[in-house]
Amino acid sequence: MTKVIDLKKSVYELVSEHPEAAGIMAAQGFSEIRKKGVLGSVGKLMTIPKGARLRKIPLDGIIRAFRAAGFEVANIPADITGGEESAPAPKTAEAGTERTELLKGYLRRLNAGEPLEQVRHDFAIAFSSVSSSEIMQAEQELLREGEPLREVQKLCDVHSALFRDKIREAKKQEPASIAMAKENAGRSRELTAIDGHPLQTLTRENENLKELIDTVRRQIKDGEDCLDTLRRIREVGVHYAKKGDLLYPQLNVKYGIIGPSQVMWTLDDEIRAELSSLTDAAGQTPLWKSRVRAVVQRADDMIYKEENILFPVCAANFTGDEWKQIYLDSKDYAPCLGVEPRVWADAEQQAGAGAGKDTAQDGIISLPTGSLTIAQLRAMLNTLPFEITFVDDKDINRYFNEGAKAFKRPLSALGRKVFTCHPPKIEPMVRAIIDDFRNGRKDCVPIWMTKNGRATLVEYMAVRDAAGHYLGTMEIVQDMEDARKHLQ
């Protein structure tokens, strides 16, 4: 049976005919509709268009919200339709923008402090299903419209409780957004099946994390010591760091998807900080156990958000080359949660093909990790808070940075054998150090001394290429006087 909202009827009549209309109107700003006294008095005199004018609520937004909930809207004022007052409008498809507006209304109600169960009840009536991407879009638009970031962050966990049971696979007659969400989830599963793919590694980490969370819950229930398990859960910090460095910025900067970087990232940090605090605390008191239950629930919720929101949206947007770069960058992170990353053969081939492409052209020095102009490189090396000297594999002085030095470096020393720059009593030591470097016996020799009355560290380091071949020796001289005083 068709549900019709006749805008000529009073609010009281509409809510009497369609109780769910109260929730939709409350989501759009008619907050007092929940009060029976108001509905039974003012509501009998007030129509939706009149109330919208008084409260300065855009009527077209209210209309979209009702249509998104499956209603037809009749007798729309001429200034909205652009002509004569309308006859009952034909039912329109649940357009993405209309559904988003309705979702945002539920989130605003939560933010205003309305009980979760009441909002959940209205939501269940209005929506047969909703995709996780729609939830992310609603949160993202709230941020863009000026909703305080902190408020959206606080709501994120509540959003999961509200929407989690309503996320469904796409059905034949469901909105295009649901079908798209299903497609994104399928793409995410395809990538997760690739050995060594970043999504596979992150998913395997989540699987192990789930087991640890279940173990902690059981241990608390049975009165067992759960501290060791909690310390293992704390390794999720590495998992979160990979998301924060490799996924969130890419979504935000390249694809303009700000929700995860604004909301999830902060929640990651809060979970990580709480885990750190709990594992450092002394004694497993009732309050401590209560905090543990709360933080593992938040970590469990984050797993859900990753698998249903973050991973599918990354799968839908990132290119193959971007995923391969993420794989290569992931190698800089320690294994966590008992997961050893597997090898992704295609990405390894790309890494091999990209090796050895350093170039210098038109004043630009290009390296695998970025590019600099000669002026930038020179200024950067001169800004470093230590003295640098480089000696090549033929023992020739090739470079030192500019500026005042504890150990003087005349320009005339460049192009000469390094041994000629040291007094005879020091020369044997320098030769021995370089020989050890050249033959792979050592990689670094630190020497602590007092120079000009100040604590000084001189480090000699072997410089090798990616294959381990000796290219030369670097000397670093650091003034450690301030550090010594700070650590006393």
CSV table of C-alpha atoms in Angstrom, one decimal:
chain,number,residue,atom,x,y,z
A,1,MET,CA,0.0,0.0,0.0
A,2,THR,CA,1.3,3.4,-1.0
A,3,LYS,CA,2.3,5.7,1.9
A,4,VAL,CA,1.5,9.4,1.3
A,5,ILE,CA,2.5,12.5,3.2
A,6,ASP,CA,0.0,15.2,2.4
A,7,LEU,CA,1.6,18.5,3.2
A,8,LYS,CA,-1.8,20.2,3.6
A,9,LYS,CA,-2.6,17.9,6.6
A,10,SER,CA,-1.6,18.9,10.2
A,11,VAL,CA,1.5,17.3,11.7
A,12,TYR,CA,-0.8,15.6,14.3
A,13,GLU,CA,-2.8,14.0,11.5
A,14,LEU,CA,0.3,12.8,9.6
A,15,VAL,CA,1.9,11.3,12.7
A,16,SER,CA,-1.4,9.6,13.6
A,17,GLU,CA,-1.5,8.0,10.2
A,18,HIS,CA,2.2,7.2,10.0
A,19,PRO,CA,3.9,7.0,13.4
A,20,GLU,CA,7.3,6.7,11.7
A,21,ALA,CA,6.9,10.2,10.3
A,22,ALA,CA,7.7,11.6,13.8
A,23,GLY,CA,11.2,10.1,13.6
A,24,ILE,CA,11.8,11.4,10.1
A,25,MET,CA,10.7,14.9,11.1
A,26,ALA,CA,12.8,14.8,14.3
A,27,ALA,CA,15.8,14.0,12.2
A,28,GLN,CA,15.2,17.1,10.1
A,29,GLY,CA,15.0,19.5,13.1
A,30,PHE,CA,11.5,19.1,14.5
A,31,SER,CA,12.9,17.9,17.8
A,32,GLU,CA,9.9,18.8,19.9
A,33,ILE,CA,7.6,16.5,18.0
A,34,ARG,CA,8.7,13.8,20.5
A,35,LYS,CA,6.8,15.6,23.2
A,36,LYS,CA,3.2,14.4,23.4
A,37,GLY,CA,1.9,17.7,24.7
A,38,VAL,CA,3.4,19.6,21.8
A,39,LEU,CA,2.1,17.1,19.2
A,40,GLY,CA,-1.4,17.1,20.7
A,41,SER,CA,-1.6,20.9,20.8
A,42,VAL,CA,0.6,22.8,18.3
A,43,GLY,CA,0.8,19.7,16.1
A,44,LYS,CA,-2.9,19.9,15.4
A,45,LEU,CA,-2.6,23.5,14.1
A,46,MET,CA,0.8,23.2,12.3
A,47,THR,CA,1.5,21.8,8.8
A,48,ILE,CA,5.0,20.7,7.8
A,49,PRO,CA,5.5,23.7,5.4
A,50,LYS,CA,4.4,26.2,8.0
A,51,GLY,CA,6.6,24.6,10.7
A,52,ALA,CA,9.5,24.5,8.2
A,53,ARG,CA,9.2,28.3,7.6
A,54,LEU,CA,9.0,29.0,11.3
A,55,ARG,CA,12.1,26.9,12.1
A,56,LYS,CA,13.9,28.0,8.9
A,57,ILE,CA,14.3,24.4,7.9
A,58,PRO,CA,14.6,23.8,4.1
A,59,LEU,CA,11.3,22.2,3.0
A,60,ASP,CA,13.0,20.5,0.0
A,61,GLY,CA,15.3,18.6,2.4
A,62,ILE,CA,12.3,17.4,4.4
A,63,ILE,CA,10.6,16.2,1.2
A,64,ARG,CA,13.7,14.3,0.2
A,65,ALA,CA,13.9,12.6,3.6
A,66,PHE,CA,10.3,11.4,3.3
A,67,ARG,CA,10.9,10.1,-0.2
A,68,ALA,CA,14.0,8.4,0.9
A,69,ALA,CA,11.9,6.6,3.5
A,70,GLY,CA,9.5,5.3,0.9
A,71,PHE,CA,6.8,7.9,1.0
A,72,GLU,CA,5.0,9.8,-1.7
A,73,VAL,CA,4.7,13.6,-0.9
A,74,ALA,CA,1.5,15.3,-2.0
A,75,ASN,CA,0.5,19.0,-2.3
A,76,ILE,CA,4.0,20.4,-2.4
A,77,PRO,CA,3.9,24.2,-2.4
A,78,ALA,CA,4.4,26.0,-5.7
A,79,ASP,CA,7.7,27.7,-4.6
A,80,ILE,CA,9.2,24.2,-4.3
A,81,THR,CA,7.8,22.7,-7.4
A,82,GLY,CA,8.2,25.8,-9.6
A,83,GLY,CA,4.6,25.8,-10.7
A,84,GLU,CA,1.1,25.0,-9.5
A,85,GLU,CA,0.6,23.1,-6.2
A,86,SER,CA,1.3,19.5,-7.1
A,87,ALA,CA,-0.9,16.5,-7.2
A,88,PRO,CA,0.4,13.5,-5.2
A,89,ALA,CA,3.9,13.0,-6.5
A,90,PRO,CA,4.9,9.7,-8.1
A,91,LYS,CA,7.1,7.6,-5.9
A,92,THR,CA,10.7,8.3,-6.8
A,93,ALA,CA,13.7,6.0,-6.5
A,94,GLU,CA,15.6,6.3,-3.3
A,95,ALA,CA,18.3,8.6,-4.7
A,96,GLY,CA,21.6,8.5,-3.0
A,97,THR,CA,21.5,12.2,-2.0
A,98,GLU,CA,18.1,11.7,-0.3
A,99,ARG,CA,19.2,8.6,1.6
A,100,THR,CA,22.3,10.5,2.7
A,101,GLU,CA,20.2,13.4,4.0
A,102,LEU,CA,18.1,11.0,6.0
A,103,LEU,CA,21.1,9.2,7.5
A,104,LYS,CA,22.6,12.5,8.5
A,105,GLY,CA,19.4,13.3,10.4
A,106,TYR,CA,19.7,10.1,12.5
A,107,LEU,CA,23.4,11.0,13.3
A,108,ARG,CA,22.4,14.5,14.3
A,109,ARG,CA,19.8,13.1,16.6
A,110,LEU,CA,22.4,10.9,18.3
A,111,ASN,CA,24.6,14.0,18.6
A,112,ALA,CA,21.8,15.9,20.3
A,113,GLY,CA,21.7,13.2,23.0
A,114,GLU,CA,18.6,11.3,21.9
A,115,PRO,CA,18.5,7.7,23.2
A,116,LEU,CA,20.1,5.2,20.8
A,117,GLU,CA,17.2,2.8,21.1
A,118,GLN,CA,14.7,5.4,19.9
A,119,VAL,CA,16.9,6.4,17.0
A,120,ARG,CA,17.5,2.8,16.1
A,121,HIS,CA,13.7,2.1,16.2
A,122,ASP,CA,13.0,4.9,13.7
A,123,PHE,CA,15.9,3.9,11.5
A,124,ALA,CA,14.7,0.3,11.3
A,125,ILE,CA,11.3,1.5,10.1
A,126,ALA,CA,12.7,3.8,7.5
A,127,PHE,CA,15.5,1.6,6.1
A,128,SER,CA,15.2,-1.9,4.9
A,129,SER,CA,19.0,-1.9,4.3
A,130,VAL,CA,21.9,0.5,4.1
A,131,SER,CA,25.4,0.2,2.7
A,132,SER,CA,28.5,0.9,4.8
A,133,SER,CA,29.7,3.4,2.1
A,134,GLU,CA,26.5,5.4,2.7
A,135,ILE,CA,27.2,5.7,6.4
A,136,MET,CA,30.7,6.9,5.5
A,137,GLN,CA,29.3,9.4,3.1
A,138,ALA,CA,26.9,10.7,5.7
A,139,GLU,CA,29.7,11.2,8.2
A,140,GLN,CA,31.9,12.8,5.6
A,141,GLU,CA,29.2,15.3,4.7
A,142,LEU,CA,28.7,16.2,8.3
A,143,LEU,CA,32.3,17.0,8.6
A,144,ARG,CA,32.2,19.1,5.4
A,145,GLU,CA,29.2,21.0,6.7
A,146,GLY,CA,31.0,22.0,9.8
A,147,GLU,CA,30.0,19.4,12.4
A,148,PRO,CA,32.8,19.5,15.0
A,149,LEU,CA,35.3,16.7,14.3
A,150,ARG,CA,35.3,15.7,17.9
A,151,GLU,CA,31.6,15.2,17.9
A,152,VAL,CA,31.7,13.0,14.9
A,153,GLN,CA,34.6,11.0,16.4
A,154,LYS,CA,32.6,10.4,19.6
A,155,LEU,CA,29.7,9.3,17.5
A,156,CYS,CA,31.6,6.8,15.4
A,157,ASP,CA,31.3,3.9,17.9
A,158,VAL,CA,27.6,4.7,18.3
A,159,HIS,CA,27.1,4.7,14.6
A,160,SER,CA,28.3,1.1,14.5
A,161,ALA,CA,25.8,0.1,17.1
A,162,LEU,CA,23.0,1.8,15.2
A,163,PHE,CA,23.8,0.6,11.7
A,164,ARG,CA,25.6,-2.7,12.1
A,165,ASP,CA,22.6,-5.0,11.9
A,166,LYS,CA,21.1,-3.2,9.0
A,167,ILE,CA,24.0,-3.6,6.5
A,168,ARG,CA,22.9,-6.2,4.0
A,169,GLU,CA,24.0,-7.7,0.7
A,170,ALA,CA,22.4,-6.1,-2.3
A,171,LYS,CA,19.1,-7.4,-3.4
A,172,LYS,CA,17.4,-7.1,-6.8
A,173,GLN,CA,15.2,-4.1,-5.9
A,174,GLU,CA,17.6,-2.3,-3.5
A,175,PRO,CA,19.2,1.1,-4.2
A,176,ALA,CA,22.2,1.5,-6.5
A,177,SER,CA,24.3,2.4,-3.5
A,178,ILE,CA,23.7,-1.0,-2.0
A,179,ALA,CA,24.7,-2.7,-5.3
A,180,MET,CA,27.8,-0.6,-5.4
A,181,ALA,CA,28.7,-1.5,-1.9
A,182,LYS,CA,28.3,-5.2,-2.8
A,183,GLU,CA,30.6,-4.7,-5.8
A,184,ASN,CA,33.2,-2.9,-3.6
A,185,ALA,CA,33.1,-5.7,-1.0
A,186,GLY,CA,33.6,-8.3,-3.8
A,187,ARG,CA,36.6,-6.4,-5.1
A,188,SER,CA,38.0,-6.3,-1.5
A,189,ARG,CA,37.6,-10.0,-1.2
A,190,GLU,CA,39.3,-10.6,-4.5
A,191,LEU,CA,42.4,-8.5,-3.4
A,192,THR,CA,42.4,-10.2,0.0
A,193,ALA,CA,42.8,-13.6,-1.8
A,194,ILE,CA,46.1,-12.5,-3.4
A,195,ASP,CA,49.1,-13.8,-1.5
A,196,GLY,CA,51.0,-11.0,0.0
A,197,HIS,CA,48.6,-8.2,-1.0
A,198,PRO,CA,48.3,-5.5,1.7
A,199,LEU,CA,44.6,-6.2,2.3
A,200,GLN,CA,45.4,-9.9,2.8
A,201,THR,CA,48.0,-9.0,5.5
A,202,LEU,CA,45.7,-6.6,7.2
A,203,THR,CA,42.8,-9.1,7.2
A,204,ARG,CA,45.0,-11.8,8.6
A,205,GLU,CA,46.1,-9.5,11.3
A,206,ASN,CA,42.4,-8.8,12.1
A,207,GLU,CA,41.6,-12.5,12.2
A,208,ASN,CA,44.3,-13.0,14.8
A,209,LEU,CA,43.2,-9.9,16.7
A,210,LYS,CA,39.7,-11.3,16.9
A,211,GLU,CA,41.0,-14.5,18.5
A,212,LEU,CA,43.0,-12.5,21.1
A,213,ILE,CA,39.9,-10.3,21.9
A,214,ASP,CA,37.8,-13.5,22.5
A,215,THR,CA,40.6,-14.8,24.7
A,216,VAL,CA,40.7,-11.7,26.8
A,217,ARG,CA,36.9,-11.7,27.2
A,218,ARG,CA,37.0,-15.3,28.3
A,219,GLN,CA,39.9,-14.7,30.7
A,220,ILE,CA,38.1,-11.8,32.4
A,221,LYS,CA,34.9,-13.8,32.7
A,222,ASP,CA,36.7,-16.8,34.2
A,223,GLY,CA,38.7,-14.5,36.6
A,224,GLU,CA,42.0,-15.3,34.9
A,225,ASP,CA,45.0,-13.1,34.4
A,226,CYS,CA,44.7,-11.4,31.0
A,227,LEU,CA,47.7,-9.1,31.0
A,228,ASP,CA,49.9,-11.2,28.7
A,229,THR,CA,47.1,-11.4,26.2
A,230,LEU,CA,46.4,-7.7,26.4
A,231,ARG,CA,50.1,-7.1,25.7
A,232,ARG,CA,49.8,-9.1,22.5
A,233,ILE,CA,46.7,-7.1,21.5
A,234,ARG,CA,48.7,-4.0,22.0
A,235,GLU,CA,50.6,-5.0,18.8
A,236,VAL,CA,47.6,-3.7,17.0
A,237,GLY,CA,49.4,-0.3,17.2
A,238,VAL,CA,51.6,-1.5,14.2
A,239,HIS,CA,48.4,-2.4,12.3
A,240,TYR,CA,47.0,1.0,13.0
A,241,ALA,CA,50.2,2.7,12.0
A,242,LYS,CA,50.1,1.1,8.6
A,243,LYS,CA,46.6,2.3,8.1
A,244,GLY,CA,47.5,5.8,9.2
A,245,ASP,CA,50.6,6.0,7.0
A,246,LEU,CA,49.6,4.1,3.9
A,247,LEU,CA,45.7,4.1,3.6
A,248,TYR,CA,44.1,7.2,5.2
A,249,PRO,CA,46.3,9.8,3.5
A,250,GLN,CA,45.9,8.2,0.1
A,251,LEU,CA,42.1,8.3,0.4
A,252,ASN,CA,42.1,11.8,1.7
A,253,VAL,CA,44.7,13.6,-0.5
A,254,LYS,CA,44.2,11.7,-3.8
A,255,TYR,CA,40.6,10.7,-3.7
A,256,GLY,CA,39.0,13.4,-1.5
A,257,ILE,CA,37.6,10.7,0.9
A,258,ILE,CA,38.0,12.5,4.2
A,259,GLY,CA,35.9,10.4,6.6
A,260,PRO,CA,38.3,7.6,7.5
A,261,SER,CA,41.3,9.9,7.9
A,262,GLN,CA,39.2,12.3,10.1
A,263,VAL,CA,37.3,9.8,12.2
A,264,MET,CA,38.9,6.3,12.1
A,265,TRP,CA,42.4,7.6,12.5
A,266,THR,CA,41.7,9.4,15.7
A,267,LEU,CA,39.8,6.4,17.1
A,268,ASP,CA,42.9,4.2,16.3
A,269,ASP,CA,45.0,6.6,18.3
A,270,GLU,CA,42.6,6.5,21.2
A,271,ILE,CA,42.5,2.7,21.3
A,272,ARG,CA,46.3,2.5,21.1
A,273,ALA,CA,46.7,5.0,23.9
A,274,GLU,CA,44.2,3.1,26.1
A,275,LEU,CA,45.9,-0.2,25.5
A,276,SER,CA,49.3,1.4,26.4
A,277,SER,CA,47.8,2.8,29.6
A,278,LEU,CA,46.2,-0.5,30.6
A,279,THR,CA,49.3,-2.6,30.0
A,280,ASP,CA,51.4,-0.2,32.0
A,281,ALA,CA,49.0,-0.1,34.9
A,282,ALA,CA,49.6,-2.1,38.1
A,283,GLY,CA,46.9,-4.5,39.3
A,284,GLN,CA,43.9,-5.9,37.6
A,285,THR,CA,41.2,-4.1,39.6
A,286,PRO,CA,37.5,-4.2,38.7
A,287,LEU,CA,37.8,-0.8,37.2
A,288,TRP,CA,40.9,-1.9,35.2
A,289,LYS,CA,38.9,-5.0,33.9
A,290,SER,CA,36.0,-2.7,32.9
A,291,ARG,CA,38.4,-0.5,30.9
A,292,VAL,CA,39.8,-3.6,29.2
A,293,ARG,CA,36.3,-4.8,28.2
A,294,ALA,CA,35.6,-1.4,26.8
A,295,VAL,CA,38.8,-1.0,24.8
A,296,VAL,CA,38.7,-4.5,23.3
A,297,GLN,CA,35.1,-3.8,22.2
A,298,ARG,CA,36.3,-0.7,20.5
A,299,ALA,CA,39.0,-2.7,18.8
A,300,ASP,CA,36.5,-5.3,17.8
A,301,ASP,CA,34.3,-2.5,16.3
A,302,MET,CA,37.2,-1.1,14.4
A,303,ILE,CA,37.8,-4.5,12.8
A,304,TYR,CA,34.2,-4.4,11.6
A,305,LYS,CA,34.6,-0.8,10.3
A,306,GLU,CA,37.8,-1.8,8.4
A,307,GLU,CA,36.3,-4.9,6.8
A,308,ASN,CA,33.0,-3.2,5.9
A,309,ILE,CA,33.9,0.4,5.2
A,310,LEU,CA,37.7,1.1,4.9
A,311,PHE,CA,38.9,-1.9,2.9
A,312,PRO,CA,36.1,-1.9,0.4
A,313,VAL,CA,36.4,1.8,-0.3
A,314,CYS,CA,40.2,1.4,-0.7
A,315,ALA,CA,39.6,-1.5,-3.0
A,316,ALA,CA,37.2,0.6,-5.1
A,317,ASN,CA,39.6,3.4,-5.5
A,318,PHE,CA,43.3,2.4,-5.4
A,319,THR,CA,45.0,1.4,-8.6
A,320,GLY,CA,47.2,-1.7,-9.0
A,321,ASP,CA,50.4,0.4,-8.9
A,322,GLU,CA,49.2,2.1,-5.8
A,323,TRP,CA,48.6,-1.2,-4.0
A,324,LYS,CA,52.1,-2.4,-5.1
A,325,GLN,CA,53.7,0.7,-3.6
A,326,ILE,CA,51.7,0.2,-0.4
A,327,TYR,CA,53.1,-3.4,-0.3
A,328,LEU,CA,56.6,-2.2,-0.7
A,329,ASP,CA,56.2,0.6,1.9
A,330,SER,CA,54.7,-2.0,4.3
A,331,LYS,CA,58.1,-3.7,4.5
A,332,ASP,CA,59.3,-0.9,6.8
A,333,TYR,CA,56.9,-2.1,9.5
A,334,ALA,CA,57.5,-4.9,12.0
A,335,PRO,CA,55.3,-8.0,11.8
A,336,CYS,CA,52.4,-7.8,14.3
A,337,LEU,CA,49.7,-10.0,15.9
A,338,GLY,CA,51.6,-13.1,14.9
A,339,VAL,CA,51.3,-12.5,11.1
A,340,GLU,CA,54.3,-12.8,8.8
A,341,PRO,CA,53.5,-11.0,5.5
A,342,ARG,CA,53.7,-13.2,2.5
A,343,VAL,CA,55.5,-12.3,-0.7
A,344,TRP,CA,53.4,-10.6,-3.4
A,345,ALA,CA,55.2,-11.7,-6.6
A,346,ASP,CA,53.8,-9.0,-8.9
A,347,ALA,CA,54.8,-6.2,-6.6
A,348,GLU,CA,58.3,-7.6,-6.2
A,349,GLN,CA,58.7,-7.6,-9.9
A,350,GLN,CA,57.7,-4.0,-10.0
A,351,ALA,CA,60.3,-3.2,-7.3
A,352,GLY,CA,63.0,-4.9,-9.3
A,353,ALA,CA,62.0,-3.1,-12.5
A,354,GLY,CA,62.1,0.3,-10.7
A,355,ALA,CA,65.6,-0.2,-9.2
A,356,GLY,CA,68.6,1.8,-10.4
A,357,LYS,CA,66.7,4.7,-11.9
A,358,ASP,CA,68.3,7.5,-10.1
A,359,THR,CA,68.7,10.5,-12.4
A,360,ALA,CA,70.1,14.1,-12.3
A,361,GLN,CA,68.8,16.3,-15.0
A,362,ASP,CA,68.2,20.1,-15.4
A,363,GLY,CA,69.2,20.7,-11.8
A,364,ILE,CA,66.8,18.1,-10.4
A,365,ILE,CA,68.2,15.0,-8.6
A,366,SER,CA,65.6,12.2,-8.7
A,367,LEU,CA,65.8,9.2,-6.3
A,368,PRO,CA,63.5,6.3,-5.5
A,369,THR,CA,62.1,8.2,-2.5
A,370,GLY,CA,61.7,11.6,-4.0
A,371,SER,CA,63.4,14.5,-5.9
A,372,LEU,CA,65.3,17.6,-4.9
A,373,THR,CA,66.8,20.5,-6.7
A,374,ILE,CA,70.5,21.0,-6.2
A,375,ALA,CA,69.9,24.1,-4.1
A,376,GLN,CA,67.4,22.2,-1.9
A,377,LEU,CA,69.8,19.3,-1.4
A,378,ARG,CA,72.7,21.6,-0.6
A,379,ALA,CA,70.7,23.6,1.9
A,380,MET,CA,69.3,20.4,3.5
A,381,LEU,CA,72.7,18.9,4.0
A,382,ASN,CA,74.0,22.2,5.5
A,383,THR,CA,71.0,22.3,7.9
A,384,LEU,CA,71.7,18.9,9.4
A,385,PRO,CA,73.0,19.4,13.0
A,386,PHE,CA,76.2,17.5,12.5
A,387,GLU,CA,79.3,17.5,10.3
A,388,ILE,CA,79.4,15.1,7.3
A,389,THR,CA,82.4,13.9,5.4
A,390,PHE,CA,82.3,11.3,2.6
A,391,VAL,CA,85.3,9.3,1.4
A,392,ASP,CA,84.8,7.2,-1.8
A,393,ASP,CA,85.8,3.6,-2.4
A,394,LYS,CA,89.2,4.8,-3.6
A,395,ASP,CA,89.9,6.5,-0.2
A,396,ILE,CA,89.5,10.0,-1.8
A,397,ASN,CA,87.8,12.9,0.1
A,398,ARG,CA,84.8,13.7,-2.0
A,399,TYR,CA,82.4,15.8,0.1
A,400,PHE,CA,81.8,17.6,3.3
A,401,ASN,CA,78.9,19.9,4.2
A,402,GLU,CA,79.4,23.6,4.8
A,403,GLY,CA,79.4,25.6,8.1
A,404,ALA,CA,81.5,25.9,11.3
A,405,LYS,CA,83.1,22.6,12.3
A,406,ALA,CA,84.8,21.2,15.4
A,407,PHE,CA,87.2,19.4,12.9
A,408,LYS,CA,88.3,21.8,10.2
A,409,ARG,CA,87.9,20.8,6.6
A,410,PRO,CA,89.8,23.0,4.1
A,411,LEU,CA,88.5,22.9,0.5
A,412,SER,CA,92.0,21.9,-0.6
A,413,ALA,CA,91.4,18.5,1.1
A,414,LEU,CA,88.9,17.5,-1.5
A,415,GLY,CA,90.3,15.2,-4.1
A,416,ARG,CA,93.1,14.0,-1.8
A,417,LYS,CA,93.6,10.7,-0.1
A,418,VAL,CA,91.9,10.7,3.3
A,419,PHE,CA,95.0,9.5,5.1
A,420,THR,CA,96.8,12.8,4.3
A,421,CYS,CA,94.3,14.6,6.4
A,422,HIS,CA,95.2,12.8,9.7
A,423,PRO,CA,98.4,13.0,11.8
A,424,PRO,CA,100.8,10.0,11.5
A,425,LYS,CA,99.7,8.6,14.9
A,426,ILE,CA,96.0,8.5,13.8
A,427,GLU,CA,96.6,7.2,10.2
A,428,PRO,CA,96.9,3.5,11.2
A,429,MET,CA,93.5,3.6,13.0
A,430,VAL,CA,91.8,5.3,10.0
A,431,ARG,CA,93.3,2.7,7.6
A,432,ALA,CA,92.1,-0.2,9.8
A,433,ILE,CA,88.6,1.2,10.0
A,434,ILE,CA,88.3,1.6,6.3
A,435,ASP,CA,89.8,-1.8,5.7
A,436,ASP,CA,87.2,-3.4,8.0
A,437,PHE,CA,84.4,-1.6,6.1
A,438,ARG,CA,85.8,-2.5,2.7
A,439,ASN,CA,86.0,-6.2,3.6
A,440,GLY,CA,82.6,-6.3,5.4
A,441,ARG,CA,84.0,-7.0,8.9
A,442,LYS,CA,82.3,-3.9,10.3
A,443,ASP,CA,79.6,-1.3,9.4
A,444,CYS,CA,80.1,1.3,12.1
A,445,VAL,CA,82.7,2.5,14.5
A,446,PRO,CA,81.7,5.1,17.2
A,447,ILE,CA,84.2,7.1,19.1
A,448,TRP,CA,83.3,9.3,22.1
A,449,MET,CA,85.6,12.1,23.0
A,450,THR,CA,85.7,15.6,24.5
A,451,LYS,CA,86.4,18.2,21.9
A,452,ASN,CA,86.8,21.9,22.8
A,453,GLY,CA,85.4,21.1,26.2
A,454,ARG,CA,82.2,19.6,24.8
A,455,ALA,CA,81.0,16.0,24.7
A,456,THR,CA,81.4,14.8,21.0
A,457,LEU,CA,80.5,11.6,19.1
A,458,VAL,CA,82.4,10.8,16.0
A,459,GLU,CA,80.9,7.9,14.0
A,460,TYR,CA,82.5,6.2,11.0
A,461,MET,CA,80.0,4.3,8.9
A,462,ALA,CA,80.3,2.1,5.8
A,463,VAL,CA,78.3,3.3,2.8
A,464,ARG,CA,77.0,0.4,0.7
A,465,ASP,CA,74.6,0.0,-2.2
A,466,ALA,CA,71.5,-2.1,-2.2
A,467,ALA,CA,73.6,-5.2,-3.2
A,468,GLY,CA,75.9,-4.6,-0.2
A,469,HIS,CA,78.9,-3.4,-2.3
A,470,TYR,CA,81.2,-0.9,-0.6
A,471,LEU,CA,80.9,2.6,-1.9
A,472,GLY,CA,82.9,4.5,0.7
A,473,THR,CA,83.0,5.8,4.3
A,474,MET,CA,81.0,8.5,5.9
A,475,GLU,CA,82.1,10.4,9.0
A,476,ILE,CA,79.5,12.0,11.2
A,477,VAL,CA,80.6,14.4,14.0
A,478,GLN,CA,77.9,15.3,16.5
A,479,ASP,CA,78.0,17.8,19.4
A,480,MET,CA,76.4,15.8,22.3
A,481,GLU,CA,76.9,18.3,25.1
A,482,ASP,CA,73.2,19.4,25.2
A,483,ALA,CA,72.1,15.7,25.1
A,484,ARG,CA,74.5,14.9,27.9
A,485,LYS,CA,73.1,17.7,30.1
A,486,HIS,CA,69.5,16.7,29.2
A,487,LEU,CA,70.1,13.1,30.3
A,488,GLN,CA,71.8,13.9,33.6
